[in-house]
Short mmCIF file of C-alpha atoms in Angstrom, two decimals:
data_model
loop_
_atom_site.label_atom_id
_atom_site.label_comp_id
_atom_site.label_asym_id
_atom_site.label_seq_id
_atom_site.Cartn_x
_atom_site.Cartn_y
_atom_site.Cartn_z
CA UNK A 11 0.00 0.00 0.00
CA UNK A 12 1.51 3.49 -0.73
CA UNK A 13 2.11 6.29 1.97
CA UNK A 14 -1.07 8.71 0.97
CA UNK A 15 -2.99 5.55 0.99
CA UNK A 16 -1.74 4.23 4.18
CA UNK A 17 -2.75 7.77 5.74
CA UNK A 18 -6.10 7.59 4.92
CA UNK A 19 -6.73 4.67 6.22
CA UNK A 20 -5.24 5.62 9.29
CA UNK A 21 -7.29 8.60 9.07
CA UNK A 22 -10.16 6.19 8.47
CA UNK A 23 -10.40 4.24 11.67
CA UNK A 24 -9.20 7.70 13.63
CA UNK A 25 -13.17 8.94 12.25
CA UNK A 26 -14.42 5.56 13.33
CA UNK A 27 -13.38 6.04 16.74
CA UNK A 28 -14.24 9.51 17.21
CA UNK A 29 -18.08 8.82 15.40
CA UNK A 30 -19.02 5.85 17.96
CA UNK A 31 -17.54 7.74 20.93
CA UNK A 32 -19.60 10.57 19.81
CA UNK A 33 -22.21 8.36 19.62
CA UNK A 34 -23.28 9.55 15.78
CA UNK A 35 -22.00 6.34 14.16
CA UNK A 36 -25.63 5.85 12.69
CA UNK A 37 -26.63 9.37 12.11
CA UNK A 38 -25.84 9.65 8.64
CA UNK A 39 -26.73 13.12 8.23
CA UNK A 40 -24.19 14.20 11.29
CA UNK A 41 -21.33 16.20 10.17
CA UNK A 42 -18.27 13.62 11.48
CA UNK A 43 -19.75 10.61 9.07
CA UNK A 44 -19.37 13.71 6.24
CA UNK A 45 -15.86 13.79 7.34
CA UNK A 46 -15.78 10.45 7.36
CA UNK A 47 -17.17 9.67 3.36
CA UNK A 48 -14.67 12.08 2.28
CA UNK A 49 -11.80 10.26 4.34
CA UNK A 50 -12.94 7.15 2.33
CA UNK A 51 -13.01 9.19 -1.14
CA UNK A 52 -9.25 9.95 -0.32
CA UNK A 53 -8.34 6.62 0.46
CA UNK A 54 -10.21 5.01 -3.15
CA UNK A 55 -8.21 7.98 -5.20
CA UNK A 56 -5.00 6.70 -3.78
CA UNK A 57 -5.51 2.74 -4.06
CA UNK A 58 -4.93 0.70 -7.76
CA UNK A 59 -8.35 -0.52 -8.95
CA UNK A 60 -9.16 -3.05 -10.79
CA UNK A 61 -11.79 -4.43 -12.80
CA UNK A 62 -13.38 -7.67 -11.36
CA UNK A 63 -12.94 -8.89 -7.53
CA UNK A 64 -11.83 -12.08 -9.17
CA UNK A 65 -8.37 -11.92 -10.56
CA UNK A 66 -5.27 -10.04 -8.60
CA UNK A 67 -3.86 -7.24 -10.22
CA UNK A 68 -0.24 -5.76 -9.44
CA UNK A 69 1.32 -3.04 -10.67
CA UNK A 70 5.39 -2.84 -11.06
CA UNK A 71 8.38 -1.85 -12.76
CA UNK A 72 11.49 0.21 -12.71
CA UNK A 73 13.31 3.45 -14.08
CA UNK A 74 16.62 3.22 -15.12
CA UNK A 75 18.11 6.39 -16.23
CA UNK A 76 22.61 6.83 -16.34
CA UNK A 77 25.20 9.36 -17.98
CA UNK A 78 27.00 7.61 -20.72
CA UNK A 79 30.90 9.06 -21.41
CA UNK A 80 32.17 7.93 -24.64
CA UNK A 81 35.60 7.94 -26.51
CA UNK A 82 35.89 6.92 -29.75
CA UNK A 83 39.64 8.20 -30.46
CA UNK A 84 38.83 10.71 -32.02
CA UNK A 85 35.62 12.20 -31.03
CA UNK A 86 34.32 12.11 -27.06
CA UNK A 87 30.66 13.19 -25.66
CA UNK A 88 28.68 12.58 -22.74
CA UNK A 89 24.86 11.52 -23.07
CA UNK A 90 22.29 11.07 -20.45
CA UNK A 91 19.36 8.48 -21.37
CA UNK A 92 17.60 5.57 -20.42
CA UNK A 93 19.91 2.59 -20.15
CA UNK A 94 18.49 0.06 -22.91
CA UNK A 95 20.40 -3.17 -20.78
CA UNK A 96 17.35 -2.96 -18.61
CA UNK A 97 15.01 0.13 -20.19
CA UNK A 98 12.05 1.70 -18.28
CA UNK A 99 9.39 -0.17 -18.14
CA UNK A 100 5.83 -1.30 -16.17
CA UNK A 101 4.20 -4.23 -15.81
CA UNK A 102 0.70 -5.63 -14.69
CA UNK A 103 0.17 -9.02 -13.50
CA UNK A 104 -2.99 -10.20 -12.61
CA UNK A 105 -3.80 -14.23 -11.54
CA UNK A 106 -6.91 -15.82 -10.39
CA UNK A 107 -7.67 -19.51 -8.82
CA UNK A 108 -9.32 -21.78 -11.10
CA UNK A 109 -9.38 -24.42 -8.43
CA UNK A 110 -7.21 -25.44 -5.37
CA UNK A 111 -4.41 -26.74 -8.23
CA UNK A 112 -5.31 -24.99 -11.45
CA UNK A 113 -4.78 -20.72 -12.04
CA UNK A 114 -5.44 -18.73 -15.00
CA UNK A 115 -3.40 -15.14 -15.43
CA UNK A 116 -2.20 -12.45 -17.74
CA UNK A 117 0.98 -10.51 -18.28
CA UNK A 118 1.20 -6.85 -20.00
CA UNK A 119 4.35 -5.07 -20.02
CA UNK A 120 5.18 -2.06 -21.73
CA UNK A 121 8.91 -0.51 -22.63
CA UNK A 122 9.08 2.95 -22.03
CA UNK A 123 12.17 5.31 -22.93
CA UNK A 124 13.50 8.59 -22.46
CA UNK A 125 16.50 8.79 -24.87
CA UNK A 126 16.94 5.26 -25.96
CA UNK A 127 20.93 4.86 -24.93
CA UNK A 128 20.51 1.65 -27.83
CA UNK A 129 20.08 4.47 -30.47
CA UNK A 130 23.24 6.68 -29.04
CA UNK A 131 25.99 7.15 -31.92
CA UNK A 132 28.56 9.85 -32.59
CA UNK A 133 25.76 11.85 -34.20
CA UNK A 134 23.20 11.25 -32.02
CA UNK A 135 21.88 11.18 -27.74
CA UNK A 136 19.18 9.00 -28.66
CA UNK A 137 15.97 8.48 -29.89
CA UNK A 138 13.46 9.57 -27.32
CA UNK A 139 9.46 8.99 -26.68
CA UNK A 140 9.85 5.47 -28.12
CA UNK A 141 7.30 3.36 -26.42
CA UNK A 142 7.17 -0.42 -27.08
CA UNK A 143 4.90 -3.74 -25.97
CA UNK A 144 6.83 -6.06 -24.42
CA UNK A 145 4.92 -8.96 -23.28
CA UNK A 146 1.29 -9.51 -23.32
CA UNK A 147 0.33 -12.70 -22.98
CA UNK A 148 -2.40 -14.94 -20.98
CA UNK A 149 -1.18 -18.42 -18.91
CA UNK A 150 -2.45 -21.51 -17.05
CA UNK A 151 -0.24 -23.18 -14.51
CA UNK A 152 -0.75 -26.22 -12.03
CA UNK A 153 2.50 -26.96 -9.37
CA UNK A 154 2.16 -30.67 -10.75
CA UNK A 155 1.20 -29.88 -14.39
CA UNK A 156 3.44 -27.00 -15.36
CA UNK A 157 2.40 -23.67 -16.86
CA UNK A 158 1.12 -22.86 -20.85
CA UNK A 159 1.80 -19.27 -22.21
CA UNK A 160 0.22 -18.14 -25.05
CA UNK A 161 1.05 -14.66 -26.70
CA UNK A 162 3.81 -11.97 -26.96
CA UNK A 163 6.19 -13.47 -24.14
CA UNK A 164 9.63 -15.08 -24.12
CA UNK A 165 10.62 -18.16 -25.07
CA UNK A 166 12.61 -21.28 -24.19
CA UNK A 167 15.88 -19.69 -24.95
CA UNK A 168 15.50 -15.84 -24.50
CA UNK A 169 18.02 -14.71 -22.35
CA UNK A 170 19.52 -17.96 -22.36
CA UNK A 171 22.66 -16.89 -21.17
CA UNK A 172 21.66 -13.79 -19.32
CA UNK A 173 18.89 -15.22 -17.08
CA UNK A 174 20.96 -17.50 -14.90
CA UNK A 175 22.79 -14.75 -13.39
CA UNK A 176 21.52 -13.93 -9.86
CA UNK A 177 24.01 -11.14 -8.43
CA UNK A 178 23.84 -7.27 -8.96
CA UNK A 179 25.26 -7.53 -12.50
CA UNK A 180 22.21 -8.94 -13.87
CA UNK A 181 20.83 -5.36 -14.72
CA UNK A 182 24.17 -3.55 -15.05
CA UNK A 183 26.60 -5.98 -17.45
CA UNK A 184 25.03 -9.26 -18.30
CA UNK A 185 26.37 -11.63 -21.32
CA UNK A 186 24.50 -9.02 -23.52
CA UNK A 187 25.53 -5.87 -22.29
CA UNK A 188 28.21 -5.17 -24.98
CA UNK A 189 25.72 -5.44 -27.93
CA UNK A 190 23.55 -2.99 -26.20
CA UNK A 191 26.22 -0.33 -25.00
CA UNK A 192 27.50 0.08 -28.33
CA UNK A 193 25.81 -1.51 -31.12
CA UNK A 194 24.90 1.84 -32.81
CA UNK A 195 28.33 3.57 -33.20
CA UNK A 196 30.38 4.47 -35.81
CA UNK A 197 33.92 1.72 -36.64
CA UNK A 198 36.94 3.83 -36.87
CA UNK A 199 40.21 2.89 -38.20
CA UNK A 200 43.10 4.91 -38.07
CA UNK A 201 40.63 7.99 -36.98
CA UNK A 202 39.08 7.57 -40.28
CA UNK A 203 35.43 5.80 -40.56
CA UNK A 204 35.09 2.79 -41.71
CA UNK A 205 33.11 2.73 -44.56
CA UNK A 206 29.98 4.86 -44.97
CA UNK A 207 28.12 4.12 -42.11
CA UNK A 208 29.66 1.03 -40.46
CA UNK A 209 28.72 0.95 -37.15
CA UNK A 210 29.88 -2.00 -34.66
CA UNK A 211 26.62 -3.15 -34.52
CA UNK A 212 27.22 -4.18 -38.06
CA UNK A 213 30.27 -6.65 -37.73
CA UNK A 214 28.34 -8.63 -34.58
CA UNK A 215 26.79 -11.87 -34.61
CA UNK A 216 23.48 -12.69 -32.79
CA UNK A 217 20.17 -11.46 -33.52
CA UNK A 218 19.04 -10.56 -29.92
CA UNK A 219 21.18 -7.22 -28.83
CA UNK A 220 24.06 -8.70 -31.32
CA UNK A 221 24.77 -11.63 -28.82
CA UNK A 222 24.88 -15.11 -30.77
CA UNK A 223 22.56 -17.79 -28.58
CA UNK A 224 19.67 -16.35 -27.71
CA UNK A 225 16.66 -14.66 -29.41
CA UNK A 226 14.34 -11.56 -28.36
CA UNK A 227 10.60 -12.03 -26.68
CA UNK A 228 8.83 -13.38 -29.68
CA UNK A 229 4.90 -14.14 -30.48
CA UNK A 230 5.02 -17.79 -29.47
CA UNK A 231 2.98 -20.56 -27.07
CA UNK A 232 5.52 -21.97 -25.06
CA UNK A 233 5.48 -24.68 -22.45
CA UNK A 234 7.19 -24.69 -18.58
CA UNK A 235 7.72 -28.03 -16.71
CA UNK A 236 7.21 -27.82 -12.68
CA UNK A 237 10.47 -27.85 -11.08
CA UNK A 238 11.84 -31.41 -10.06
CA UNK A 239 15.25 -31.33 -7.74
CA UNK A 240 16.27 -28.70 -9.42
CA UNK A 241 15.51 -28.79 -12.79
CA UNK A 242 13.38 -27.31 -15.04
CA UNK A 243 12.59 -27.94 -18.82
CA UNK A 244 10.62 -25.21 -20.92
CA UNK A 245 9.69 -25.41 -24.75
CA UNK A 246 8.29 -22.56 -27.30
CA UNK A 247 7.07 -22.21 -31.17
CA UNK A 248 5.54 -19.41 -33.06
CA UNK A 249 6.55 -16.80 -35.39
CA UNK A 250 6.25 -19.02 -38.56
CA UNK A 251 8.45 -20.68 -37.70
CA UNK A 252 10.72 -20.57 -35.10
CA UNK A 253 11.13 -23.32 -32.31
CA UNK A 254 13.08 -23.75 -28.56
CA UNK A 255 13.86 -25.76 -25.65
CA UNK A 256 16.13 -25.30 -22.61
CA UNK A 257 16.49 -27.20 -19.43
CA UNK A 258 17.63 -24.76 -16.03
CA UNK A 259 18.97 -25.52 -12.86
CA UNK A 260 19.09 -23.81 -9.66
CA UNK A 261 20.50 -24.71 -6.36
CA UNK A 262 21.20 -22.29 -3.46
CA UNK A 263 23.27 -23.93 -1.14
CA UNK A 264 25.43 -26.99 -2.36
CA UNK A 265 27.89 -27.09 0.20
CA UNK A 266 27.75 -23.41 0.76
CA UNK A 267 27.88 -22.61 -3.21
CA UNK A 268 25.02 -21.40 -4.65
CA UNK A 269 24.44 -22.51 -8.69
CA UNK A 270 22.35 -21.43 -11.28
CA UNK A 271 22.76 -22.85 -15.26
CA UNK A 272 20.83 -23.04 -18.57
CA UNK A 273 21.38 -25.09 -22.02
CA UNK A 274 19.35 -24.36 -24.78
CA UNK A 275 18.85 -25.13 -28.51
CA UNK A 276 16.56 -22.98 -31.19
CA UNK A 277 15.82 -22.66 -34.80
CA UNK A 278 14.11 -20.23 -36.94
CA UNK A 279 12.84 -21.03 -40.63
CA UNK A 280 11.14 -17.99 -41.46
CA UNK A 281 13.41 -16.10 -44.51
CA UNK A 282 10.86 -13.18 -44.25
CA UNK A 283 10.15 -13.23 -40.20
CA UNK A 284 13.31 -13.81 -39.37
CA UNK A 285 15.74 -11.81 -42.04
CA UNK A 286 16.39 -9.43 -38.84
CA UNK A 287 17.40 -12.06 -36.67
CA UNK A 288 19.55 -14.38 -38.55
CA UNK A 289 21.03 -11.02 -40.20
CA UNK A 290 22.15 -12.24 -42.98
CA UNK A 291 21.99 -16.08 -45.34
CA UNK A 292 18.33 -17.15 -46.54
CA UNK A 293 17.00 -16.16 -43.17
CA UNK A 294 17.21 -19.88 -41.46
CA UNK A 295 19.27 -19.95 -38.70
CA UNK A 296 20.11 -22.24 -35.71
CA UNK A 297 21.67 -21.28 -32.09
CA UNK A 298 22.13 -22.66 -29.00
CA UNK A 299 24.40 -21.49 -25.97
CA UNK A 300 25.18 -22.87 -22.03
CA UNK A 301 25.71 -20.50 -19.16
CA UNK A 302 26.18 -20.86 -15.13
CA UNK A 303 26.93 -18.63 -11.89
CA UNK A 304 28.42 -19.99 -9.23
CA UNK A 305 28.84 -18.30 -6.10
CA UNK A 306 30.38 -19.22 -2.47
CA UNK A 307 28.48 -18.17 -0.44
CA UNK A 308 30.22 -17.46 2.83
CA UNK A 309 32.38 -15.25 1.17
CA UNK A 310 30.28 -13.82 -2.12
CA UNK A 311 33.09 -14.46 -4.47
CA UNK A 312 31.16 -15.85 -8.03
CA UNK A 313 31.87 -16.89 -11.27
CA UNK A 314 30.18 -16.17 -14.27
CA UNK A 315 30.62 -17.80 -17.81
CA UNK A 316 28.91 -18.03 -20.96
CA UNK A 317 29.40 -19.86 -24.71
CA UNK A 318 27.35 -19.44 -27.59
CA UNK A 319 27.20 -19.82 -30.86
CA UNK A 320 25.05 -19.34 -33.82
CA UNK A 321 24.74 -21.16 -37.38
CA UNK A 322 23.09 -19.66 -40.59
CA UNK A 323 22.00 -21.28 -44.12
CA UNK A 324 23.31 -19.12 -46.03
CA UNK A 325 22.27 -17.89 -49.97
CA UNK A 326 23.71 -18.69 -53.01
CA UNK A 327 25.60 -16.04 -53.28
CA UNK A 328 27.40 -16.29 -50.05
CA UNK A 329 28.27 -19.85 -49.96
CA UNK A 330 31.98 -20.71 -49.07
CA UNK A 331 31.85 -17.80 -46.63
CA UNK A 332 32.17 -18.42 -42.44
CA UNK A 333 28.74 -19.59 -41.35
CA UNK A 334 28.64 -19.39 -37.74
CA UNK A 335 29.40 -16.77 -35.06
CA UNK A 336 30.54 -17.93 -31.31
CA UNK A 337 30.47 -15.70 -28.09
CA UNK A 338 32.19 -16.69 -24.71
CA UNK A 339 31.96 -14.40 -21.69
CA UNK A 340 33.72 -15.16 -18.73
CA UNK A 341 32.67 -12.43 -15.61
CA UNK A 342 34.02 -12.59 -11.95
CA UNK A 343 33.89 -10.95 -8.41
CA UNK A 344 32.23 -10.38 -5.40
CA UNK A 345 29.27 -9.42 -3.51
CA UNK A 346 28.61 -8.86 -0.21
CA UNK A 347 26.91 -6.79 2.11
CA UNK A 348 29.31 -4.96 3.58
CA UNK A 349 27.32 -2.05 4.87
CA UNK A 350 23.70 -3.05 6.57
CA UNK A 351 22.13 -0.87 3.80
CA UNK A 352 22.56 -3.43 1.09
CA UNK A 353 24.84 -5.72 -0.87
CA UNK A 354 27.68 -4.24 -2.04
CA UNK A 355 29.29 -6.08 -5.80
CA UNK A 356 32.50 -5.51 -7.36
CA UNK A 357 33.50 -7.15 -11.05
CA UNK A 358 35.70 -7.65 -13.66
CA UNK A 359 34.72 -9.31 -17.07
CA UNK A 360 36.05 -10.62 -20.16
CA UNK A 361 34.03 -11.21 -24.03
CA UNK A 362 35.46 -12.45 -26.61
CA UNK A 363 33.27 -12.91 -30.37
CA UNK A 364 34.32 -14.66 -33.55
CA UNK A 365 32.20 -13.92 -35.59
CA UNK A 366 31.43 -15.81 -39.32
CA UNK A 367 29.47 -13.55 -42.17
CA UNK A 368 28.03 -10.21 -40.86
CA UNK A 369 26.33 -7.15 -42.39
CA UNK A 370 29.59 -5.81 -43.12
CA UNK A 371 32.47 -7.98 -42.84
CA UNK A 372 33.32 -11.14 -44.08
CA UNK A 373 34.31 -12.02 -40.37
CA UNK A 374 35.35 -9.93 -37.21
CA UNK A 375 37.16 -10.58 -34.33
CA UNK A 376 36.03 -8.46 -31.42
CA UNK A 377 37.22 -8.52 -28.14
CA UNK A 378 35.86 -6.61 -25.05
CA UNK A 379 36.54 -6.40 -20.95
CA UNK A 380 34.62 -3.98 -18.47
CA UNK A 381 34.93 -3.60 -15.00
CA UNK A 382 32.70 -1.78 -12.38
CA UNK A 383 30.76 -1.34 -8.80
CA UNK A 384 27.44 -1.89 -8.00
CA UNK A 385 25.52 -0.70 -4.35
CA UNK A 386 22.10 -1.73 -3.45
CA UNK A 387 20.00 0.05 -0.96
CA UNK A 388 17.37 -2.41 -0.04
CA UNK A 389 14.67 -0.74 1.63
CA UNK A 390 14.73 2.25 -1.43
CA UNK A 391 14.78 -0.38 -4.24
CA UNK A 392 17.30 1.73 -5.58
CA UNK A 393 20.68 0.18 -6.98
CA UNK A 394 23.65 2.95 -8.23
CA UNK A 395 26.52 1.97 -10.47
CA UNK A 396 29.43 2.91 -12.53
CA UNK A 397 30.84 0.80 -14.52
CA UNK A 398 34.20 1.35 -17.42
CA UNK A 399 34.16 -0.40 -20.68
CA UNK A 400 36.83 -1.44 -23.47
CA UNK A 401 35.81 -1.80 -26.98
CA UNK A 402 38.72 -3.45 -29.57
CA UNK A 403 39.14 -5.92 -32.51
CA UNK A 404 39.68 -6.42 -36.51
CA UNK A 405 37.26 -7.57 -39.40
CA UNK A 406 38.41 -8.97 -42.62
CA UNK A 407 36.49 -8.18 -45.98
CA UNK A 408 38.39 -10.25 -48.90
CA UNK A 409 41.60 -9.85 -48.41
CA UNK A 410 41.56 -7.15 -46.12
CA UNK A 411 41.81 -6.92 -42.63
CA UNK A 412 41.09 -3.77 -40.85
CA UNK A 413 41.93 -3.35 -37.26
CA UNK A 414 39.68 -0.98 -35.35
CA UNK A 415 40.34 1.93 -33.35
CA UNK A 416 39.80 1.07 -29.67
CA UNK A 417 36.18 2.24 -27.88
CA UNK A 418 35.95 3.64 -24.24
CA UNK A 419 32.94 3.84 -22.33
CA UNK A 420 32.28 5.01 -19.25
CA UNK A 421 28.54 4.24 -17.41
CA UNK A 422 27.18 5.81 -14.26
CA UNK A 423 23.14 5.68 -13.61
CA UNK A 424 20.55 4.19 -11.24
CA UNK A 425 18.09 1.62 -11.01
CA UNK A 426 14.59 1.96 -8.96
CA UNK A 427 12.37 -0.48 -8.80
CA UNK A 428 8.57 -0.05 -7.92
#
């Protein structure tokens, strides 16, 4: 319940008391039952409604706003925007019981952002207003049966690699982050552009955020086991045609290590659908990718890593070229709660991508570390960090291979959940 709402309630029961000891409780035309309606009115105004008694309704989300400082070598700016790793967004969530075993619910989230920090380039701070649907989507569940999910939702494999990952760095620098971060800048060599309007974006593999191994949230039905000692399966198909499965496991305290890891396997057979995902061949493409955290927990020290890889069918025209593009990401450090206002994580990371036939390289071989400091103040929902990244690598186009000027990137921002 929020403050105002909290207040009128207590400002409720304070008119209750004072009505029976005045002995007025049933005069309805008395002036401290007036007082009383109106105390009532305030508390409605300040309370989420919702449409039937019947089905739950909650309402949450975050903002996540930072300062981005970026060097390209030659050119350096500072933008301030919504961070696209984990944009603004809300969410409602409403769930009602069928029977004792047996629930029916819905899920609509929508994407909201200031200057979209995915659209940032050397001549631009970002699109801004853009406003997308996220999820909405309807789903049965049972404990013993599983749960169905039919609609705009994720599937077996989205954030494959990302979703496993249970400290701080989950919304700060996840398997994905690099794609996002940079994706939409300009490739310099030598201070000189590379090519008209190559950005790095451009020379990536992977079709969700430029990271090979997982896809985006898709139109799909998609199927979720129950959870059996630790294991989960889940399985997806829609969007004419693209298919999934994955099997998860989570266990928090094998002999005081906690462990969370995902496998998955996809394909997509759609050359219309899914020309932007593949990115290039006849639009078929196949992916799959493995990724665990593993943390000791007496001391918070954890270990991230991630490999991935993606496979296209490539045209005609493009035969004898590299067909498939593989990601590892290896992140480390630890997280504790040093202070009693919340946990407290420090990290280092490494990616590394070798990647087969892009949008504009024969193949590229990109390499990228970051490092950074996360704080979490529990009982605000609020989590600060700063974070430095390192962009570097060379593609090859024929015969030629170009080595790229280096990228620096400083992040700084908040998230605050509500």
């Amino acid at each position: 319940m929020s403050r105002p709402a909290a207040k009128a309630l207590v400002s409720i029961f304070a008119g209750l008391t004072a009505c029976s000891a005045s002995g007025v409780a049933a005069d309805l035309g008395g002036s401290c039952c007036t007082d009383l309606e109106e105390r009532i009115a305030e508390l409605e105004a300040t309370t989420a409604r919702k449409g039937n008694r019947k089905v739950s309704l909650t309402i949450s989300g975050w903002v996540n706003q930072a300062v981005f400082f970026w060097d390209d070598g030659v050119e350096s700016n500072a933008y301030v925007g919504t961070n696209g790793l984990e944009q603004d967004r809300f969410r409602f969530v409403g769930e009602a019981k069928i029977t004792p075993d047996w629930s029916a619910g819905y899920q609509l989230e929508l994407g909201i952002n200031g200057a979209d920090s995915k659209t940032f380039s050397q001549n631009s701070a970002g699109t801004v207003g853009a406003l997308n649907i996220r999820r909405a989507s309807w789903f049965l569940k049972s404990k013993d049966v599983g749960k169905l999910v039919v609609g705009r939702d994720a599937s077996a494999t989205y954030h494959l690699l990302d979703n496993v990952d249970f400290t701080l760095t989950r919304n700060v620098s996840d398997a994905e982050a690099t794609g996002v971060y940079i994706a939409n800048f300009q490739l310099r060599s030598d201070g000189e552009p590379v090519g008209a309007n190559t950005l790095w974006g451009n020379v990536m593999g992977g079709f969700n955020n430029r990271t090979p191994g997982q896809p985006g949230l898709r139109n799909i039905v998609a199927y979720e086991t129950p959870t059996f000692a630790g294991f989960t399966g889940s399985a997806a198909w829609g969007e004419d045609d693209m298919w999934d499965i994955a099997l998860a496991y989570k266990n928090d305290n094998i002999r005081d290590f906690k462990v969370s890891a995902k496998i998955g396997y996809g394909e997509s057979t759609d050359s219309v659908t899914n020309a932007a995902q593949c990115t290039v061949g006849n639009g078929d493409c196949q992916w799959w990718g493995a990724a665990a955290v593993i943390m000791h927990n007496p001391t918070g020290l954890f270990l991230y890593g991630a490999y991935s890889e993606n496979h296209i069918d490539l045209t005609p025209a493009e035969i004898g070229a590299q067909d498939d593009s593989t990601m590892l990401f290896i992140q480390g450090g630890i997280e504790r709660q040093w202070i009693s206002l919340g946990k407290t994580n420090f990290f280092v990371e490494y990616r590394h991508d070798d990647v087969g036939l892009s949008q504009a390289a024969d193949t590229s071989d990109l390499s990228y570390w970051a490092a950074g400091a996360i704080q979490n103040f529990e009982n605000a929902e609020l989590t600060l960090y700063a974070q430095y990244r390192h962009f570097s690598g060379d593609i090859t186009e024929g015969a030629t291979v170009t080595s790229l000027d280096p990228f620096d990137m400083v992040i700084t921002g908040a998230k605050m959940n509500f």
